[in-house]
CSV table of C-alpha atoms and ligand atoms in Angstrom, one decimal:
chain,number,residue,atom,x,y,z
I,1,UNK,CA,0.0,0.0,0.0
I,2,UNK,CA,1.0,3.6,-0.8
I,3,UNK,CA,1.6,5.9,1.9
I,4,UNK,CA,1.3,9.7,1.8
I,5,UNK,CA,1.8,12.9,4.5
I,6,UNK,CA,-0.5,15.5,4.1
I,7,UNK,CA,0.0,19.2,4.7
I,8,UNK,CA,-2.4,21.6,5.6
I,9,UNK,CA,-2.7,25.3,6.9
I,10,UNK,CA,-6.0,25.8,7.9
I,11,UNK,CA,-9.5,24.5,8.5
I,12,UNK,CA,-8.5,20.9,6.6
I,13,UNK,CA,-11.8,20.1,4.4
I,14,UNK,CA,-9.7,18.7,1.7
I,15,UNK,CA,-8.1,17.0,3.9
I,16,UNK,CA,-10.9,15.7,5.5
I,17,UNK,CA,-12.4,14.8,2.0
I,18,UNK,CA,-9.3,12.4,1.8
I,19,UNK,CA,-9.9,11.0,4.8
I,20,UNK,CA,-13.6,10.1,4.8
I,21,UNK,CA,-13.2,8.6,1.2
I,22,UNK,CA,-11.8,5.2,2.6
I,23,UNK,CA,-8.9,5.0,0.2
I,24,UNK,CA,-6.4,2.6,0.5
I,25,UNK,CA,-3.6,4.5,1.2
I,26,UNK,CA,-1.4,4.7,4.6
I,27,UNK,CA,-1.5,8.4,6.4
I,28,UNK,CA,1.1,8.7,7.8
I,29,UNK,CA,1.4,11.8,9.5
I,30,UNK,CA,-1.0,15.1,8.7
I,31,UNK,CA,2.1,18.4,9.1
I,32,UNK,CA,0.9,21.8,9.6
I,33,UNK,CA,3.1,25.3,9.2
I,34,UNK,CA,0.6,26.8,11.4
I,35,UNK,CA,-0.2,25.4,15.2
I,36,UNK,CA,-3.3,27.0,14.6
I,37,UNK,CA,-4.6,25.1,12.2
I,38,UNK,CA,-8.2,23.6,12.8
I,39,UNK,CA,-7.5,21.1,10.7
I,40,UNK,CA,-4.7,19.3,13.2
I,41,UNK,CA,-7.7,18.9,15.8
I,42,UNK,CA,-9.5,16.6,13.0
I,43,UNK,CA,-6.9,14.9,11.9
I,44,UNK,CA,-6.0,13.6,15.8
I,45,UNK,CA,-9.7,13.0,16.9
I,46,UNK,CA,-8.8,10.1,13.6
I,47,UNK,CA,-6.2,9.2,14.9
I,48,UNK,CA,-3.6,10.5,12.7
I,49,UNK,CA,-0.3,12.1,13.8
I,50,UNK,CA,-0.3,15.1,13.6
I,51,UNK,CA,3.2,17.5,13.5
I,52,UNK,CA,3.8,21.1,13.4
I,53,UNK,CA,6.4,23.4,11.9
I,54,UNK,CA,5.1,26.8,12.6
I,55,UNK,CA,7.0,29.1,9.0
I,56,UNK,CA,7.4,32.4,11.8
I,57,UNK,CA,10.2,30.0,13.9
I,58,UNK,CA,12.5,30.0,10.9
I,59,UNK,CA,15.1,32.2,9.5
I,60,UNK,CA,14.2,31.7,5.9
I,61,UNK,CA,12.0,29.7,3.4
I,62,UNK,CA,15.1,26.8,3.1
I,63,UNK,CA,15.6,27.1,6.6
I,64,UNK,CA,11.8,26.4,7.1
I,65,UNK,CA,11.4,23.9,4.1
I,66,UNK,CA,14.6,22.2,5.3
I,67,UNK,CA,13.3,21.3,8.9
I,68,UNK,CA,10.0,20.3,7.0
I,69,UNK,CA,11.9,17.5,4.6
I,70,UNK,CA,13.4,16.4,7.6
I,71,UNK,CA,10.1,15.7,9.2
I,72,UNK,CA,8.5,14.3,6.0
I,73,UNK,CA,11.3,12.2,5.9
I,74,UNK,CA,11.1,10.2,9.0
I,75,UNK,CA,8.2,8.9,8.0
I,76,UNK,CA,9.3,8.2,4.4
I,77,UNK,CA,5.9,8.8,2.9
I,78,UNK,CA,5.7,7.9,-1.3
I,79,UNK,CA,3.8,11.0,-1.5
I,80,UNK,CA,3.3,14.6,-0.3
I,81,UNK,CA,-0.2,16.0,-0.7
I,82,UNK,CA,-0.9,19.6,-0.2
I,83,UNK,CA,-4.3,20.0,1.5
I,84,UNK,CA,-4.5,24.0,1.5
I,85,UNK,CA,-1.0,24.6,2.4
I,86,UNK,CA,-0.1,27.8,1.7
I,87,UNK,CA,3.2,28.4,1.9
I,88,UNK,CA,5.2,28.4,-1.4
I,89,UNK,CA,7.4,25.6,-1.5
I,90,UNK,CA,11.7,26.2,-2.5
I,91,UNK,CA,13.0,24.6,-5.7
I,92,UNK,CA,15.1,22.9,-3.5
I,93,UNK,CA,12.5,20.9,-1.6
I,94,UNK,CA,10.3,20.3,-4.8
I,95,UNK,CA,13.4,18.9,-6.3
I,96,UNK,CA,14.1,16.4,-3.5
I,97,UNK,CA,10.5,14.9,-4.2
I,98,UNK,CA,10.0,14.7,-8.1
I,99,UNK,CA,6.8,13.9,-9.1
I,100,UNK,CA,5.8,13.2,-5.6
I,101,UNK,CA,4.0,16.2,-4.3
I,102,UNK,CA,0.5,16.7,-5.1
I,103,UNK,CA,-1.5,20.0,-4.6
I,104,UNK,CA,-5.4,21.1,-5.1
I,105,UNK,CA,-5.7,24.9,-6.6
I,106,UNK,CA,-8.6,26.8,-6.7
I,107,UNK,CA,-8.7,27.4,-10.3
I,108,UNK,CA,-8.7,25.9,-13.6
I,109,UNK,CA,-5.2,25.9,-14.3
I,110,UNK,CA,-3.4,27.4,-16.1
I,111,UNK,CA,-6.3,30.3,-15.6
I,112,UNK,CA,-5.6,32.2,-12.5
I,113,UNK,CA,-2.8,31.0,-10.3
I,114,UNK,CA,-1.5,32.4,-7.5
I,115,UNK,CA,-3.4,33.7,-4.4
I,116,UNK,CA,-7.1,35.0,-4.4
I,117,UNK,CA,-8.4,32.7,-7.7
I,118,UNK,CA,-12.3,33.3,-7.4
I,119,UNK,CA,-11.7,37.5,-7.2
I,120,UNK,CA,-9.5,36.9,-10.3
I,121,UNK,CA,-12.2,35.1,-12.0
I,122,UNK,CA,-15.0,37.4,-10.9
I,123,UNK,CA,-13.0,40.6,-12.5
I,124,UNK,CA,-12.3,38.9,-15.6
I,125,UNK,CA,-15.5,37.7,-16.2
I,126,UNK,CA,-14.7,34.0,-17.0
I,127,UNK,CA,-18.3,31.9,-16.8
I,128,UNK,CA,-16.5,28.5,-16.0
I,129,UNK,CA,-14.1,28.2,-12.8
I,130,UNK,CA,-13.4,25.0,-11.2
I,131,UNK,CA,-10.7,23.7,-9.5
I,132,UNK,CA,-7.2,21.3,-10.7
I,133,UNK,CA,-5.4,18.5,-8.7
I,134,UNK,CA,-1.6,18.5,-9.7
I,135,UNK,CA,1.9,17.1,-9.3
I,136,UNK,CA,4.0,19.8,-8.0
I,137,UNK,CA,7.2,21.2,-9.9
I,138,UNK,CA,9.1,24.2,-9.6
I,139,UNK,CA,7.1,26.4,-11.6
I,140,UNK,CA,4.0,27.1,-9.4
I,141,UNK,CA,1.2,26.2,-10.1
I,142,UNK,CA,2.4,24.5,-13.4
I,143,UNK,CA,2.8,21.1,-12.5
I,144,UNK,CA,1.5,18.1,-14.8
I,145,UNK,CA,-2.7,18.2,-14.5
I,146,UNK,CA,-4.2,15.0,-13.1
I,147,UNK,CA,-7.7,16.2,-12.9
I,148,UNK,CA,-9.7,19.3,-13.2
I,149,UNK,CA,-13.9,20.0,-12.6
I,150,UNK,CA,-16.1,23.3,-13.3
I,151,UNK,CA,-18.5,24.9,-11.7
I,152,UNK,CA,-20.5,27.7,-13.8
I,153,UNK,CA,-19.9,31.1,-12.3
I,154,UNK,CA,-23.3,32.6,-12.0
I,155,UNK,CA,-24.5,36.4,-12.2
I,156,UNK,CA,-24.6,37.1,-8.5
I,157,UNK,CA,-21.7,35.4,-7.4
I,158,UNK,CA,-19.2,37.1,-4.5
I,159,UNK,CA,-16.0,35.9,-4.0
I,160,UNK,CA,-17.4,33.5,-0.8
I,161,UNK,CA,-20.5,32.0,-3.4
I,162,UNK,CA,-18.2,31.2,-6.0
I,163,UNK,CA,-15.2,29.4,-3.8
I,164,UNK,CA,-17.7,27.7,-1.8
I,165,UNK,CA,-19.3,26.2,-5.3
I,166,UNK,CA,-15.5,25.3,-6.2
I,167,UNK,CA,-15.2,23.6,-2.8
I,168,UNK,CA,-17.4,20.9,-3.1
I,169,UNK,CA,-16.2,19.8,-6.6
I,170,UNK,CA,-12.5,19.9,-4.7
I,171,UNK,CA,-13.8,17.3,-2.4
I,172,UNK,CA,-14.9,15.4,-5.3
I,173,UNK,CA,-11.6,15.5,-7.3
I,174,UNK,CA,-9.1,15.3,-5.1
I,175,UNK,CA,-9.7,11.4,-3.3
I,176,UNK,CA,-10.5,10.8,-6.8
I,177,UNK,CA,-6.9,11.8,-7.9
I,178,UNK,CA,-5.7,9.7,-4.8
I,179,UNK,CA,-7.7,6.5,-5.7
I,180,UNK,CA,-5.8,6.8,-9.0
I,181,UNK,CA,-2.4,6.9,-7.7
I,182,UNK,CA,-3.7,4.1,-4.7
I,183,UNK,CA,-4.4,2.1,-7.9
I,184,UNK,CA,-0.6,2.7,-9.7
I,185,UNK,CA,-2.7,4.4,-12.8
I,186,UNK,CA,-1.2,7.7,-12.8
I,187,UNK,CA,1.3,7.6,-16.2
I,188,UNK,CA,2.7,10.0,-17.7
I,189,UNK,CA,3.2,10.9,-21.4
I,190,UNK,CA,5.6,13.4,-23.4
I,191,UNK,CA,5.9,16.1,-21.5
I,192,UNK,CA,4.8,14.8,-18.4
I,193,UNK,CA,1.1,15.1,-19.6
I,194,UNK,CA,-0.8,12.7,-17.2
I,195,UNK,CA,-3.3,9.8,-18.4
I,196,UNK,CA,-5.0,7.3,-16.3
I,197,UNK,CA,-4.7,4.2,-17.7
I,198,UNK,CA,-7.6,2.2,-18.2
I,199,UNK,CA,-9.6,5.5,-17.5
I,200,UNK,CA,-13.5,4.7,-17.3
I,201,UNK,CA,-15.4,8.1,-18.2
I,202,UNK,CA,-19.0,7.0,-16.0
I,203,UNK,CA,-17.1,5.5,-13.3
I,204,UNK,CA,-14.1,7.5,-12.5
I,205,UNK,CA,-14.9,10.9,-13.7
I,206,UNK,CA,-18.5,10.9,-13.6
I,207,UNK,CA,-21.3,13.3,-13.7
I,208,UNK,CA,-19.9,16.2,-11.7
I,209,UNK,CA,-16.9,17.0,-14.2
I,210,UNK,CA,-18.9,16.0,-17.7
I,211,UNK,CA,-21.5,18.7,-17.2
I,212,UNK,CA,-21.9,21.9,-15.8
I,213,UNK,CA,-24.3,21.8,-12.4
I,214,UNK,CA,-26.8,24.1,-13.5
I,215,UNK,CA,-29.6,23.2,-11.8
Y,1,GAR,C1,-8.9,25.2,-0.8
Y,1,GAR,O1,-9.9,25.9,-1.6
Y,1,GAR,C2,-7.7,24.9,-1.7
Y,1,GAR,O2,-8.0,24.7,-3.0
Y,1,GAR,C3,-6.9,26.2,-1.5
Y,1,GAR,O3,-7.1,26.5,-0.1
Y,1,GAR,C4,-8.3,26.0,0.3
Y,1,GAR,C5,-8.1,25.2,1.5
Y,1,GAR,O4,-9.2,24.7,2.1
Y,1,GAR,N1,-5.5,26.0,-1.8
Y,1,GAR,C6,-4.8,27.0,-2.4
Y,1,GAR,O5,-5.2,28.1,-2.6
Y,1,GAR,C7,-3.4,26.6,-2.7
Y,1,GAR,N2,-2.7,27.6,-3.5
Y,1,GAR,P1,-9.2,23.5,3.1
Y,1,GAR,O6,-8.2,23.8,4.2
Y,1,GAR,O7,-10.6,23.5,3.7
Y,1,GAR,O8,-8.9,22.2,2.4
């Protein structure tokens, strides 16, 4: 069985997501950069253990991601999944994992990446949004696409309408993304593009990502 840590910053729904979904994959440990994080209190009520390397303690962003690897590394997970972390992450420590470290974006990449997605998509008046799982590389928010689903952005959307609409289809893609790498289907192309083999449009993908949730 596969075994993954995931990090978080905040309240953890993703992570939770991952959790409830039953996949068969080994948690090992669920690391936060902030002790605050509501998301740690979750995670332990599971029974998961939970770490914390709080970003204001260190020096620098390798000083911080350096301590981080360390505590990754004594667990020796196969994978890395970001959960809402929020913390940018040195070339440095995205090299020492290639194609290891997975992370959810508000957005459909590469529309809008970066910090405050569903403003950026209000102002610019795009009528799909939705929200991308991806492997992590150095250029953010560039990594190779595993998944993606879209929500219609509707006339009287704020910016709190329009990420909570994006939300539940994040809690959709991302076990899904996991099951696939649980299963050993993830493969990658030329240039890193990802396919899923044996990919099953009804079963896998379903509904939710093959037609825009109008109703
Ligand atoms: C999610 O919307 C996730 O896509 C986003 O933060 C939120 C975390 O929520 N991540 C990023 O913006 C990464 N750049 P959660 O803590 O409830 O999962």
């Amino acid at each position: 069985m596969k075994s993954i840590v995931i990090l978080i910053s905040g309240r953890g729904s993703n992570m939770e997501a991952i959790l409830d979904a039953g996949l068969r994959l080994n948690i090992k440990a669920v690391i936060s950069n902030r002790p605050d994080a509501t998301g740690l209190a979750m995670a332990s009520r599971r029974g998961i253990a939970t770490r914390v390397f709080d970003h204001s303690a260190y020096a620098s962003r390798e000083a911080f991601d350096a301590a981080l690897a360390v505590g990754i590394d004594s667990v020796a997970p196969d994978y890395i999944v970001l959960a809402g972390f929020m913390r940018v992450l040195t070339e440095g420590f995205v090299a020492r994992y290639p194609m290891r470290i997975l992370n959810i974006h508000p957005s459909l990449l590469p529309a809008f990446g970066g910090m405050h997605t569903h403003r950026h998509a209000l102002a610019t008046g795009v009528k799909i949004h939705g929200a991308t799982v991806h492997f992590v590389t150095s250029h953010l928010d560039h990594g190779p696409i595993i998944i993606q689903a879209a929500v219609p952005v509707l006339p009287h959307d704020d910016e709190a309408a329009l990420a909570h609409r994006v939300l539940v289809v994040e809690h959709q893609i991302y076990p899904q993304a996991l099951r696939w790498l649980a299963e050993g289907r993830i493969t990658f192309k030329e240039n890193n593009v990802v396919e899923i083999r044996d990919l099953n449009v009804s079963s896998d993908i379903g509904d939710q990502q093959l037609r825009m949730p109008m109703e």
